[in-house]
Short mmCIF file of C-alpha atoms in Angstrom, two decimals:
data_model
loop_
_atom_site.label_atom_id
_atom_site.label_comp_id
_atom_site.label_asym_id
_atom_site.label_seq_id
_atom_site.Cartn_x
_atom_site.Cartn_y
_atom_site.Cartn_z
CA UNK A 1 70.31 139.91 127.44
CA UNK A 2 74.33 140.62 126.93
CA UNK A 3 74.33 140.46 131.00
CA UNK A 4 72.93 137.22 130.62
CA UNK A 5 74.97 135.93 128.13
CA UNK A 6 78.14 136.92 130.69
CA UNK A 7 77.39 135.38 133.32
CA UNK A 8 76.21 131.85 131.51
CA UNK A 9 79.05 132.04 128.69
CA UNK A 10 82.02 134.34 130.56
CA UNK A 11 82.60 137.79 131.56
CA UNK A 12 82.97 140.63 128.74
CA UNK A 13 80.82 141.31 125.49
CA UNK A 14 80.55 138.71 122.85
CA UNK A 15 83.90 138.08 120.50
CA UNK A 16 81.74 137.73 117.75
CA UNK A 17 77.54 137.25 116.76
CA UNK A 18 76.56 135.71 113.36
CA UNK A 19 73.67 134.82 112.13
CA UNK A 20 72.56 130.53 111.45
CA UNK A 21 69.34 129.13 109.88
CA UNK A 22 66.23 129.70 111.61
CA UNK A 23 62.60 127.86 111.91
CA UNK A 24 59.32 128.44 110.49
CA UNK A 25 58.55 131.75 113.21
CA UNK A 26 62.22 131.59 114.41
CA UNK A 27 65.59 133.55 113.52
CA UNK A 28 69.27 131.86 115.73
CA UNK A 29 71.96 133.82 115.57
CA UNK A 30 75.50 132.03 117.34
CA UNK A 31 77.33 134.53 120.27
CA UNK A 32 81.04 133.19 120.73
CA UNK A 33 82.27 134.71 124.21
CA UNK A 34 86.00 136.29 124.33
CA UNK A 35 87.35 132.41 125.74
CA UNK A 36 85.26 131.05 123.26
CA UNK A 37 82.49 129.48 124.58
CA UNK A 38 79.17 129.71 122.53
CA UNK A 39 75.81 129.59 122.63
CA UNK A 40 72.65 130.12 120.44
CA UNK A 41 70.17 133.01 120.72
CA UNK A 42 66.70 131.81 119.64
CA UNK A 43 64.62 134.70 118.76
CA UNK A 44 60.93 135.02 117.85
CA UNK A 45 58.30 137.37 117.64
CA UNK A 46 55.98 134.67 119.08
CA UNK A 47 57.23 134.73 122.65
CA UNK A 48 54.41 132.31 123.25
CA UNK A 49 55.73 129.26 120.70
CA UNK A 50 59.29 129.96 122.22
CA UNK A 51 58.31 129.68 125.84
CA UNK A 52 56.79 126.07 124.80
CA UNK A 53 60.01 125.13 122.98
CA UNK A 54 61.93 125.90 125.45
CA UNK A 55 59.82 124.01 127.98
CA UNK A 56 59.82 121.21 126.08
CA UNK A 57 63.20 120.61 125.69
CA UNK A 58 63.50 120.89 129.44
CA UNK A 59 60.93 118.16 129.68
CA UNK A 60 63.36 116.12 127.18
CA UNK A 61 66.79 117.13 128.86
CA UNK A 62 64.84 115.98 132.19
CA UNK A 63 62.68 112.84 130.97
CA UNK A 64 65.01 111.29 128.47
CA UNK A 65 68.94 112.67 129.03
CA UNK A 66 69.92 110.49 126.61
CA UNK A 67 68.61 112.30 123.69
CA UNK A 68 70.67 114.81 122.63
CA UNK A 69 68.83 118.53 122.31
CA UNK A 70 70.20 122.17 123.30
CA UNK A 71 70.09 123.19 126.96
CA UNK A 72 68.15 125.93 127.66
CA UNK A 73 69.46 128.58 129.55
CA UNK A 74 67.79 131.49 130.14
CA UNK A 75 63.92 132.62 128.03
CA UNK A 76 63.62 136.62 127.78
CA UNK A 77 60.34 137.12 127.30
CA UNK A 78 58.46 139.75 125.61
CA UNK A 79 58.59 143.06 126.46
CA UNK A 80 56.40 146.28 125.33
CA UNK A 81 59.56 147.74 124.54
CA UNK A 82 61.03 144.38 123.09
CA UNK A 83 58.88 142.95 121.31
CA UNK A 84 60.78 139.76 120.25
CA UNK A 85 61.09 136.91 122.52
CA UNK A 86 65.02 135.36 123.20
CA UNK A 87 65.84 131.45 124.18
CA UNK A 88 68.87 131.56 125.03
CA UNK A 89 70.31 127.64 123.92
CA UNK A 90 73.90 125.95 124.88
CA UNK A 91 75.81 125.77 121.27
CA UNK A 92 75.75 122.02 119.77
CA UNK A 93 78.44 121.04 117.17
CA UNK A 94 77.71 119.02 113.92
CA UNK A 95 76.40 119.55 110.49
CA UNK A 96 72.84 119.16 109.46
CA UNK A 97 72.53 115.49 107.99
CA UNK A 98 70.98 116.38 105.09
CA UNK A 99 74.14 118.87 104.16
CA UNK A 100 76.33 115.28 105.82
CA UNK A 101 74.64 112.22 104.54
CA UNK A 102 76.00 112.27 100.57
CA UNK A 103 79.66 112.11 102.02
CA UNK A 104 78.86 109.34 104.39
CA UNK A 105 79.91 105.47 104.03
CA UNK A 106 77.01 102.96 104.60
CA UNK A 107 78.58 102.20 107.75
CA UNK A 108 78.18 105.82 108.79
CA UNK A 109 74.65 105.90 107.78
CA UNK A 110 73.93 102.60 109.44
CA UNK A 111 75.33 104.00 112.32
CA UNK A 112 73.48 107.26 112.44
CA UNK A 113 70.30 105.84 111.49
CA UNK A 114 70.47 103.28 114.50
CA UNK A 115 71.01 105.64 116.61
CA UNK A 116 68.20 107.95 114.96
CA UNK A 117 65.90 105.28 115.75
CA UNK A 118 66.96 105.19 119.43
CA UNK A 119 66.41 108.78 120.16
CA UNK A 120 63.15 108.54 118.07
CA UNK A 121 62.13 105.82 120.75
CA UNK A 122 63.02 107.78 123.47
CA UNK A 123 61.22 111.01 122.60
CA UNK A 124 57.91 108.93 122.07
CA UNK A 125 58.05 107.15 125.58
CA UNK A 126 57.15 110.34 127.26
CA UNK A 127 53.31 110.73 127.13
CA UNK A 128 50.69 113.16 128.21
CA UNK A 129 47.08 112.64 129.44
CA UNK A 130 45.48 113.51 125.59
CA UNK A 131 46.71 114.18 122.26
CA UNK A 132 46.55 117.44 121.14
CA UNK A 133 48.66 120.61 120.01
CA UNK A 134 51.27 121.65 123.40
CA UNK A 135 51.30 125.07 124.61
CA UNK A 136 53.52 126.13 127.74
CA UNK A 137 54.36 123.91 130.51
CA UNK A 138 54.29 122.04 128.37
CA UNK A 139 50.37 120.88 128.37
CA UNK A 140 47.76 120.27 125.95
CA UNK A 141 46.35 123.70 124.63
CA UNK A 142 43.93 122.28 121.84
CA UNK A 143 43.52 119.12 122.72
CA UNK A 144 42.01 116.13 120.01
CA UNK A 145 39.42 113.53 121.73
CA UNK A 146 41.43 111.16 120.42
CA UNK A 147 43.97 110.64 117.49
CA UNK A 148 41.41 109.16 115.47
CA UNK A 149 39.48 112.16 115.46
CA UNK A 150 42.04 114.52 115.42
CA UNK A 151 44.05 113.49 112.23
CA UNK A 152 40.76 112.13 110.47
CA UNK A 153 38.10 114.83 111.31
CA UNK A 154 41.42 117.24 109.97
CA UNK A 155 41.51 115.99 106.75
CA UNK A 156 38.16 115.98 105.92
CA UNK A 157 38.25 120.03 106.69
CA UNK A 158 41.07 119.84 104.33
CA UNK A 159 39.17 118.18 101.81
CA UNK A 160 36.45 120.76 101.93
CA UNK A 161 38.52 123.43 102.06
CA UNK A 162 38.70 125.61 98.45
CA UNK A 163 41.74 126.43 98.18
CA UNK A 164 42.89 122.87 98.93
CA UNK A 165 40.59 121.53 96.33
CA UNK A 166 41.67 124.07 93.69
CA UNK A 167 45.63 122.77 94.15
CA UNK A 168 44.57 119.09 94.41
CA UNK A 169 42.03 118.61 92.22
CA UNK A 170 39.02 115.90 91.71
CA UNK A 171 41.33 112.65 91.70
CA UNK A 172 43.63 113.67 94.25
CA UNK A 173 40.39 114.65 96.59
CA UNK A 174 38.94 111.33 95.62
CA UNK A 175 41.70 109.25 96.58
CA UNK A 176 42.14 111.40 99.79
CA UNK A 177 37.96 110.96 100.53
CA UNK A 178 38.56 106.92 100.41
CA UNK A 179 41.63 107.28 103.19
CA UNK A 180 39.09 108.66 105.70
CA UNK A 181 37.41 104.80 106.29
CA UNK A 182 40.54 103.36 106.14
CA UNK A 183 40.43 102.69 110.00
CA UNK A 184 43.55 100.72 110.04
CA UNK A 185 45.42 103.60 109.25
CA UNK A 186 44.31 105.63 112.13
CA UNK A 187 45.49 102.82 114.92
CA UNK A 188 49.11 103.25 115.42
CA UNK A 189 49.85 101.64 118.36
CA UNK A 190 51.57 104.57 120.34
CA UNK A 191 49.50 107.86 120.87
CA UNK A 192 49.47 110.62 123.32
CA UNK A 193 52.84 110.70 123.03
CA UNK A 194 55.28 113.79 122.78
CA UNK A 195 55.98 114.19 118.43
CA UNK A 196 58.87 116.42 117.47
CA UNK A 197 56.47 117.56 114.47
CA UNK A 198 59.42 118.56 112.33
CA UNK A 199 61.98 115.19 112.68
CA UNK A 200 63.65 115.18 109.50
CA UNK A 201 67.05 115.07 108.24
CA UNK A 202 67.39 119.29 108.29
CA UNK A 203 66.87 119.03 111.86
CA UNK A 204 69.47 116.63 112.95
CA UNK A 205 72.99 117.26 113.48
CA UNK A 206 75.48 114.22 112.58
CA UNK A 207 79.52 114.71 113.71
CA UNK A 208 82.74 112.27 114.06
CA UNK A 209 83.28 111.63 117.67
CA UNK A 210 86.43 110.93 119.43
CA UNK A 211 86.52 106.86 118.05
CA UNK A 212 85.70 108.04 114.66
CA UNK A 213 81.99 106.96 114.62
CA UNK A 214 79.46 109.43 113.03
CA UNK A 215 76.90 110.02 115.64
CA UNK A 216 73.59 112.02 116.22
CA UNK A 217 74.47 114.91 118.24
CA UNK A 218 71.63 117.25 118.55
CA UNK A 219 67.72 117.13 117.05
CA UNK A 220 66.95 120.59 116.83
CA UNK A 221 63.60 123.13 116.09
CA UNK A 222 61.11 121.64 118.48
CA UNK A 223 58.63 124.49 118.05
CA UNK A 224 56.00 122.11 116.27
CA UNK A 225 56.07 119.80 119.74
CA UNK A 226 52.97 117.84 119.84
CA UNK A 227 51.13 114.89 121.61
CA UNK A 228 50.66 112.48 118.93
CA UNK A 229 51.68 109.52 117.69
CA UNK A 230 55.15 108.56 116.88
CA UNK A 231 53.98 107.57 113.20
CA UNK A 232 54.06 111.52 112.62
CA UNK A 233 57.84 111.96 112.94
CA UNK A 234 58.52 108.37 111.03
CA UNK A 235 56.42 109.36 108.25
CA UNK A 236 58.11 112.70 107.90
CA UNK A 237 62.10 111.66 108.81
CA UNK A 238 61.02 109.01 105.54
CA UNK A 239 59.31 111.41 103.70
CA UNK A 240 62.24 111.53 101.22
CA UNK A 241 63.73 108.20 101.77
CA UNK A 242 64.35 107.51 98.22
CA UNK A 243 66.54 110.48 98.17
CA UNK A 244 68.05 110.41 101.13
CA UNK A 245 71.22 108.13 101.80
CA UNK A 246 71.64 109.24 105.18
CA UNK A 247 68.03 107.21 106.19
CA UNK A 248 67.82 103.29 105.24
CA UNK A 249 63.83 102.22 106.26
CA UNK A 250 64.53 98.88 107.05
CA UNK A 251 67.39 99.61 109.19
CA UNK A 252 65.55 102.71 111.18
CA UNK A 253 62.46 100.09 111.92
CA UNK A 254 64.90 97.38 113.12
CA UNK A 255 66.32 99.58 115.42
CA UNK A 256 63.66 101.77 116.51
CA UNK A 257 61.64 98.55 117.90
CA UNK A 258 64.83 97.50 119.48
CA UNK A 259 64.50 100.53 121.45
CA UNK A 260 61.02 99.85 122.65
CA UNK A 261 59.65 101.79 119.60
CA UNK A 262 56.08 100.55 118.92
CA UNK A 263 55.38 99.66 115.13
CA UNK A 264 52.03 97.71 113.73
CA UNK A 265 52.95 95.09 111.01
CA UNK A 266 51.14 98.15 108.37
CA UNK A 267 53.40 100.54 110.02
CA UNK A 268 54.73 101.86 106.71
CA UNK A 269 51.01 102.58 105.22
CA UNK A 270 50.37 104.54 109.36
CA UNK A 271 53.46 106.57 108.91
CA UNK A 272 52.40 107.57 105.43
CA UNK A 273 48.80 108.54 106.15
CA UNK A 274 50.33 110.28 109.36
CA UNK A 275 52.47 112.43 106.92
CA UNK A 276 49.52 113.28 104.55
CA UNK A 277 48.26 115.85 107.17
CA UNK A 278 51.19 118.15 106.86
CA UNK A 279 51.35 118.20 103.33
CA UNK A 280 47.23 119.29 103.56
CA UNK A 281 48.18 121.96 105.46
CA UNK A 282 50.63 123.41 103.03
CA UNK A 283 48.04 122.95 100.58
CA UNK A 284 45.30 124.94 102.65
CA UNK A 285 47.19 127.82 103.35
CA UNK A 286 45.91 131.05 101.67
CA UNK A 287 49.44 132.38 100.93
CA UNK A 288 50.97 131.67 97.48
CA UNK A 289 54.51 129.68 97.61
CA UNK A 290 54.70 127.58 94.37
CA UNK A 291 57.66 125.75 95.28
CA UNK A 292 56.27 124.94 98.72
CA UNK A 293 52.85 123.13 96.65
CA UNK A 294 54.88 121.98 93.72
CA UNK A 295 56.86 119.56 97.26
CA UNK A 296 53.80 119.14 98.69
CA UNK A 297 51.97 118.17 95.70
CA UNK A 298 54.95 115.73 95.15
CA UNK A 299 54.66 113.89 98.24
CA UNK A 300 50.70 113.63 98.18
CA UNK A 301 51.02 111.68 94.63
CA UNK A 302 54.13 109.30 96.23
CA UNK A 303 52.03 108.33 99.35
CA UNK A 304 48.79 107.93 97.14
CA UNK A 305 50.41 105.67 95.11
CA UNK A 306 51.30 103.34 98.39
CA UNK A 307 47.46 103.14 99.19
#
């Protein structure tokens, strides 16, 4: 890999490696070359979920160029005697909005969230044949008969599930068990199209360019890539909207149908059902992390209280 890194980044060994945040099966550390040019080492012991992340940013970088994600530059893949898997990613600038958006004026965050919008837009015009979780290529891997079924037919294995029902309980399950014929909340109006599956404010990297302006300049952590709907990433980029300055609703919708976003007039109740799913999930899971179902918990009760 440090041959690699040369002959992208410069010639010599690195000036210096530290280590940044990392994703849910990921670990990044930054390489700064000896004339300073960086770059990001993505490393996983899931050479598999890399290899798809790094595809589909290429299908990003090459479908929508306007959306601003890492580069990839070279994928090392597993080896039996290297057992984790290296992306290597071109370096982007800018500070996670969620660390940015309590120091930012409402015309930043006006700016930032129109912009938001745009890129959200642009991500969900590029479709695939089904919807479905992606796997290398990127294709469909598992793929749903249709989105209907797919989030629906999900969680009512959630519902059944023990260990969900024993964090839940009866009146949770009950209100969850009356979503399920809700049709209108399965019928967003864009599906089969690619989902970041992790857009939230974490993930996004906000900086001052050249004219002063706060702009978006990098969405990051694209290893939960699926086809789905575009409600999925609005219902999670608004999960915390009410604490989050950096995200105005009103001002995201505006803009994102500007863009050529598709929204149906119940948009708010799609995106909210949409976000449900994830928070099942971390309620299913067999491993104990309080904190994670105390959130989760949380964020069931606030979109419960919408329907």
């Amino acid at each position: 890999m440090a041959d690699s890194v040369a002959n992208y980044l410069g010639q010599g060994t690195p000036a210096s490696i530290s280590k940044l945040g990392g994703g849910f099966s990921s670990a990044n550390h930054l390489i700064e070359m000896q004339d300073g040019v960086k770059c990001v080492a993505r490393l996983s012991s899931d050479g598999e979920r890399l290899q798809k992340e790094a595809d589909v940013l290429s299908l990003v970088s090459a479908r929508e160029p306007s959306v601003p994600v890492p580069k990839v530059l070279d994928v090392f893949e597993q080896q039996a005697d290297a057992p984790i898997a290296c992306c290597l990613l071109s370096f982007c600038s800018g500070e996670p909005l969620d660390k940015a958006e309590d120091a930012l004026s409402a015309e930043d965050c006006a700016q930032v969230c129109t912009e938001l919008a745009a890129h959200a837009a642009a991500i969900h015009r590029i479709k695939f044949e089904q919807n479905g979780f992606l796997t290398t290529g990127p294709g469909i891997g598992l793929a749903f008969p249709s989105y209907v079924e797919g989030t629906v037919d999900y969680l009512s294995l959630c519902i059944e599930n023990p260990t969900f029902l024993l964090r839940v309980g009866d009146n949770r399950a009950d209100k969850l068990r009356a979503l399920l014929g809700r049709e209108e909340l399965h019928l967003p109006p864009n599906t089969q199209c690619l989902t970041h599956g992790d857009f939230n404010q974490k993930n996004i990297l906000v900086e001052r360019n050249a004219k002063g302006k706060m702009v978006v300049s990098a969405i990051l952590d694209w290893e939960f890539a699926l086809s789905g709907s575009g409600m999925m990433d609005v219902g999670n980029l608004l999960r915390f909207e009410d604490e989050s300055n950096g995200v105005d609703t009103e001002t995201f919708a505006q803009a994102y149908v500007s863009a050529g976003g598709q929204m149906a007039p119940n948009w708010r109740a799609q995106a909210a059902f949409a976000d449900i799913l994830p928070q099942c999930n971390f309620l299913m899971e067999e491993v104990e992390r309080p904190t994670t179902v105390k959130t989760a918990l949380a964020v069931l009760d606030r979109y419960l209280s919408v329907f």
